[in-house]
Amino acid sequence: MRGLVVTVLLALALGGCRNRTKEAVEKVDHDAEAISKASGAVSQVIRNSTDCAAAKPLIPEAYQRIEEARKVVDAPATQETLNALKAQVDRIAQACP
């Protein structure tokens, strides 16, 4: 009986660790997806940076995607990534007034 109790407690403890790990992995995946959407919009702006007429209409969407991502990501590193993406769009926005 004692062995059964220990086994059940051990299973519960390990199950709790797995849930936390699973939640962390899901959060990273969610953050990566949000950053990917923002990065895609920024990439469109960058690709068209030599043609201001093509780049200018893409800039508002890039800013919007960056701000949407800011609302759903937590990790400090992801915020820094979003800051870098915004800086790229800022440079192109200044070059194409």
Coordinates of N, CA and C in Angstrom, one line a residue:
M1 N 0.8 -1.2 0.0 CA 0.0 0.0 0.0 C 0.9 1.3 0.0
R2 N 1.9 1.2 0.8 CA 2.8 2.4 0.9 C 3.5 2.7 -0.4
G3 N 3.9 1.6 -1.1 CA 4.5 1.8 -2.4 C 3.5 2.4 -3.4
L4 N 2.3 2.0 -3.4 CA 1.3 2.6 -4.3 C 1.1 4.1 -4.0
V5 N 1.1 4.5 -2.8 CA 0.9 5.9 -2.4 C 2.1 6.7 -3.0
V6 N 3.3 6.2 -2.8 CA 4.5 6.8 -3.3 C 4.5 6.9 -4.8
T7 N 4.1 5.9 -5.4 CA 4.0 5.9 -6.9 C 3.0 6.9 -7.4
V8 N 1.8 7.0 -6.7 CA 0.8 8.0 -7.1 C 1.3 9.4 -6.9
L9 N 1.9 9.6 -5.8 CA 2.5 11.0 -5.5 C 3.6 11.3 -6.5
L10 N 4.4 10.4 -6.8 CA 5.5 10.6 -7.8 C 4.9 11.0 -9.2
A11 N 3.9 10.2 -9.5 CA 3.2 10.5 -10.8 C 2.6 11.8 -10.9
L12 N 2.0 12.2 -9.8 CA 1.3 13.6 -9.7 C 2.4 14.7 -9.8
A13 N 3.5 14.5 -9.1 CA 4.6 15.5 -9.1 C 5.2 15.6 -10.5
L14 N 5.4 14.5 -11.1 CA 6.0 14.5 -12.5 C 5.0 15.1 -13.5
G15 N 3.7 14.8 -13.3 CA 2.7 15.4 -14.2 C 2.6 16.9 -14.0
G16 N 2.8 17.4 -12.9 CA 2.9 18.8 -12.7 C 4.0 19.5 -13.4
C17 N 5.2 18.8 -13.3 CA 6.4 19.4 -14.0 C 6.1 19.4 -15.5
R18 N 5.6 18.3 -16.0 CA 5.3 18.3 -17.5 C 4.3 19.3 -17.9
N19 N 3.3 19.6 -17.1 CA 2.4 20.7 -17.5 C 3.1 22.0 -17.5
R20 N 3.9 22.3 -16.6 CA 4.6 23.6 -16.6 C 5.6 23.7 -17.8
T21 N 6.2 22.6 -18.1 CA 7.1 22.6 -19.3 C 6.3 22.7 -20.6
K22 N 5.2 22.0 -20.6 CA 4.3 22.1 -21.8 C 3.8 23.5 -21.9
E23 N 3.4 24.2 -20.8 CA 2.9 25.6 -20.9 C 4.0 26.5 -21.4
A24 N 5.2 26.3 -20.9 CA 6.3 27.1 -21.3 C 6.6 27.0 -22.8
V25 N 6.5 25.8 -23.3 CA 6.7 25.5 -24.7 C 5.6 26.2 -25.6
E26 N 4.4 26.0 -25.1 CA 3.3 26.6 -25.8 C 3.4 28.2 -25.8
K27 N 3.9 28.7 -24.7 CA 4.0 30.2 -24.7 C 5.1 30.6 -25.7
V28 N 6.2 29.9 -25.7 CA 7.3 30.2 -26.7 C 6.7 30.1 -28.1
D29 N 6.0 29.1 -28.4 CA 5.4 28.9 -29.7 C 4.5 30.1 -30.0
H30 N 3.7 30.5 -29.1 CA 2.7 31.6 -29.3 C 3.5 32.9 -29.5
D31 N 4.5 33.1 -28.7 CA 5.4 34.3 -29.0 C 6.0 34.3 -30.3
A32 N 6.5 33.1 -30.7 CA 7.2 33.0 -32.0 C 6.2 33.3 -33.2
E33 N 5.0 32.8 -33.0 CA 4.0 33.1 -34.0 C 3.7 34.5 -34.2
A34 N 3.5 35.2 -33.0 CA 3.3 36.7 -33.1 C 4.4 37.4 -33.7
I35 N 5.6 37.1 -33.3 CA 6.8 37.7 -33.9 C 6.9 37.4 -35.4
S36 N 6.6 36.2 -35.8 CA 6.6 35.9 -37.2 C 5.7 36.7 -38.0
K37 N 4.5 37.0 -37.5 CA 3.6 37.8 -38.3 C 4.1 39.2 -38.4
A38 N 4.6 39.8 -37.3 CA 5.2 41.1 -37.4 C 6.4 41.1 -38.3
S39 N 7.2 40.2 -38.2 CA 8.4 40.1 -39.0 C 8.1 40.0 -40.5
G40 N 7.0 39.3 -40.8 CA 6.6 39.2 -42.2 C 6.2 40.5 -42.8
A41 N 5.4 41.3 -42.0 CA 5.0 42.6 -42.4 C 6.2 43.6 -42.6
V42 N 7.1 43.5 -41.6 CA 8.3 44.3 -41.7 C 9.2 43.9 -42.9
S43 N 9.3 42.6 -43.2 CA 10.0 42.2 -44.4 C 9.5 42.7 -45.7
Q44 N 8.1 42.9 -45.8 CA 7.5 43.4 -46.9 C 8.0 44.9 -47.1
V45 N 8.0 45.6 -46.0 CA 8.5 47.0 -46.1 C 9.9 47.1 -46.5
I46 N 10.8 46.2 -45.9 CA 12.2 46.2 -46.3 C 12.4 45.9 -47.7
R47 N 11.7 44.8 -48.2 CA 11.8 44.4 -49.6 C 11.5 45.6 -50.6
N48 N 10.6 46.4 -50.2 CA 10.2 47.5 -51.0 C 10.8 48.9 -50.6
S49 N 11.8 48.8 -49.8 CA 12.4 50.1 -49.3 C 13.1 50.9 -50.4
T50 N 13.4 50.4 -51.5 CA 14.0 51.2 -52.6 C 13.0 51.9 -53.4
D51 N 11.7 51.5 -53.2 CA 10.6 52.1 -53.9 C 9.6 52.7 -52.9
C52 N 9.8 53.9 -52.6 CA 8.9 54.5 -51.5 C 7.5 54.4 -51.8
A53 N 7.1 54.5 -53.1 CA 5.7 54.4 -53.5 C 5.1 53.1 -53.1
A54 N 5.9 52.0 -53.2 CA 5.5 50.7 -52.8 C 5.6 50.5 -51.3
A55 N 6.6 51.0 -50.7 CA 6.9 50.8 -49.2 C 5.9 51.6 -48.3
K56 N 5.6 52.8 -48.7 CA 4.8 53.7 -47.8 C 3.4 53.0 -47.4
P57 N 2.7 52.4 -48.3 CA 1.4 51.9 -47.9 C 1.6 50.6 -47.0
L58 N 2.7 50.0 -47.0 CA 3.0 48.8 -46.1 C 3.4 49.2 -44.7
I59 N 3.9 50.4 -44.5 CA 4.4 50.8 -43.2 C 3.3 50.8 -42.1
P60 N 2.1 51.3 -42.3 CA 1.1 51.2 -41.2 C 0.8 49.8 -40.8
E61 N 0.7 48.9 -41.8 CA 0.4 47.5 -41.4 C 1.6 46.9 -40.6
A62 N 2.8 47.2 -40.9 CA 4.0 46.7 -40.2 C 3.9 47.2 -38.7
Y63 N 3.6 48.5 -38.6 CA 3.5 49.1 -37.2 C 2.4 48.4 -36.4
Q64 N 1.3 48.2 -37.1 CA 0.1 47.5 -36.5 C 0.5 46.1 -36.0
R65 N 1.1 45.3 -36.9 CA 1.5 44.0 -36.5 C 2.5 44.0 -35.3
I66 N 3.4 44.9 -35.3 CA 4.4 45.0 -34.2 C 3.6 45.3 -32.9
E67 N 2.7 46.2 -32.9 CA 1.9 46.6 -31.7 C 1.0 45.4 -31.3
E68 N 0.4 44.7 -32.2 CA -0.4 43.5 -31.9 C 0.5 42.5 -31.2
A69 N 1.7 42.3 -31.7 CA 2.6 41.3 -31.1 C 3.0 41.7 -29.7
R70 N 3.2 43.0 -29.5 CA 3.6 43.5 -28.2 C 2.6 43.2 -27.1
K71 N 1.3 43.2 -27.5 CA 0.2 42.9 -26.6 C 0.2 41.4 -26.1
V72 N 0.8 40.5 -26.9 CA 0.6 39.1 -26.6 C 1.9 38.4 -26.1
V73 N 3.1 39.1 -26.3 CA 4.3 38.4 -25.9 C 4.7 38.9 -24.5
D74 N 5.5 38.1 -23.8 CA 5.9 38.4 -22.4 C 7.4 38.6 -22.3
A75 N 8.1 37.7 -22.9 CA 9.6 37.6 -22.7 C 10.3 38.8 -23.1
P76 N 11.2 39.3 -22.2 CA 12.0 40.5 -22.5 C 12.7 40.4 -23.9
A77 N 13.2 39.2 -24.2 CA 13.9 39.1 -25.5 C 13.0 39.3 -26.7
T78 N 11.7 38.9 -26.5 CA 10.8 39.2 -27.6 C 10.4 40.6 -27.8
Q79 N 10.4 41.3 -26.7 CA 10.2 42.8 -26.7 C 11.3 43.5 -27.4
E80 N 12.6 43.0 -27.2 CA 13.7 43.6 -27.8 C 13.7 43.3 -29.3
T81 N 13.2 42.1 -29.7 CA 13.1 41.8 -31.1 C 12.1 42.7 -31.8
L82 N 11.0 42.9 -31.1 CA 10.0 43.9 -31.6 C 10.5 45.3 -31.7
N83 N 11.3 45.7 -30.8 CA 12.0 47.0 -30.8 C 12.9 47.1 -32.1
A84 N 13.6 46.1 -32.3 CA 14.5 46.1 -33.5 C 13.7 46.1 -34.8
L85 N 12.6 45.4 -34.9 CA 11.7 45.4 -36.1 C 11.2 46.8 -36.3
K86 N 10.7 47.4 -35.2 CA 10.2 48.8 -35.3 C 11.2 49.8 -35.7
A87 N 12.5 49.6 -35.3 CA 13.5 50.5 -35.7 C 13.8 50.4 -37.2
Q88 N 13.7 49.2 -37.7 CA 13.8 49.1 -39.2 C 12.8 49.8 -39.9
V89 N 11.5 49.6 -39.5 CA 10.4 50.3 -40.1 C 10.6 51.8 -40.0
D90 N 11.0 52.3 -38.8 CA 11.2 53.7 -38.5 C 12.2 54.3 -39.5
R91 N 13.3 53.6 -39.8 CA 14.3 54.1 -40.7 C 13.7 54.3 -42.1
I92 N 12.9 53.3 -42.5 CA 12.3 53.4 -43.9 C 11.3 54.5 -43.9
A93 N 10.5 54.6 -42.8 CA 9.5 55.6 -42.8 C 10.1 57.0 -42.9
Q94 N 11.3 57.2 -42.3 CA 12.0 58.5 -42.3 C 12.5 58.7 -43.7
A95 N 13.0 57.7 -44.4 CA 13.6 57.8 -45.7 C 12.5 58.0 -46.8
C96 N 11.3 57.6 -46.5 CA 10.1 57.8 -47.4 C 9.0 58.6 -46.8
P97 N 9.3 59.9 -46.6 CA 8.2 60.7 -45.9 C 7.0 60.9 -46.7

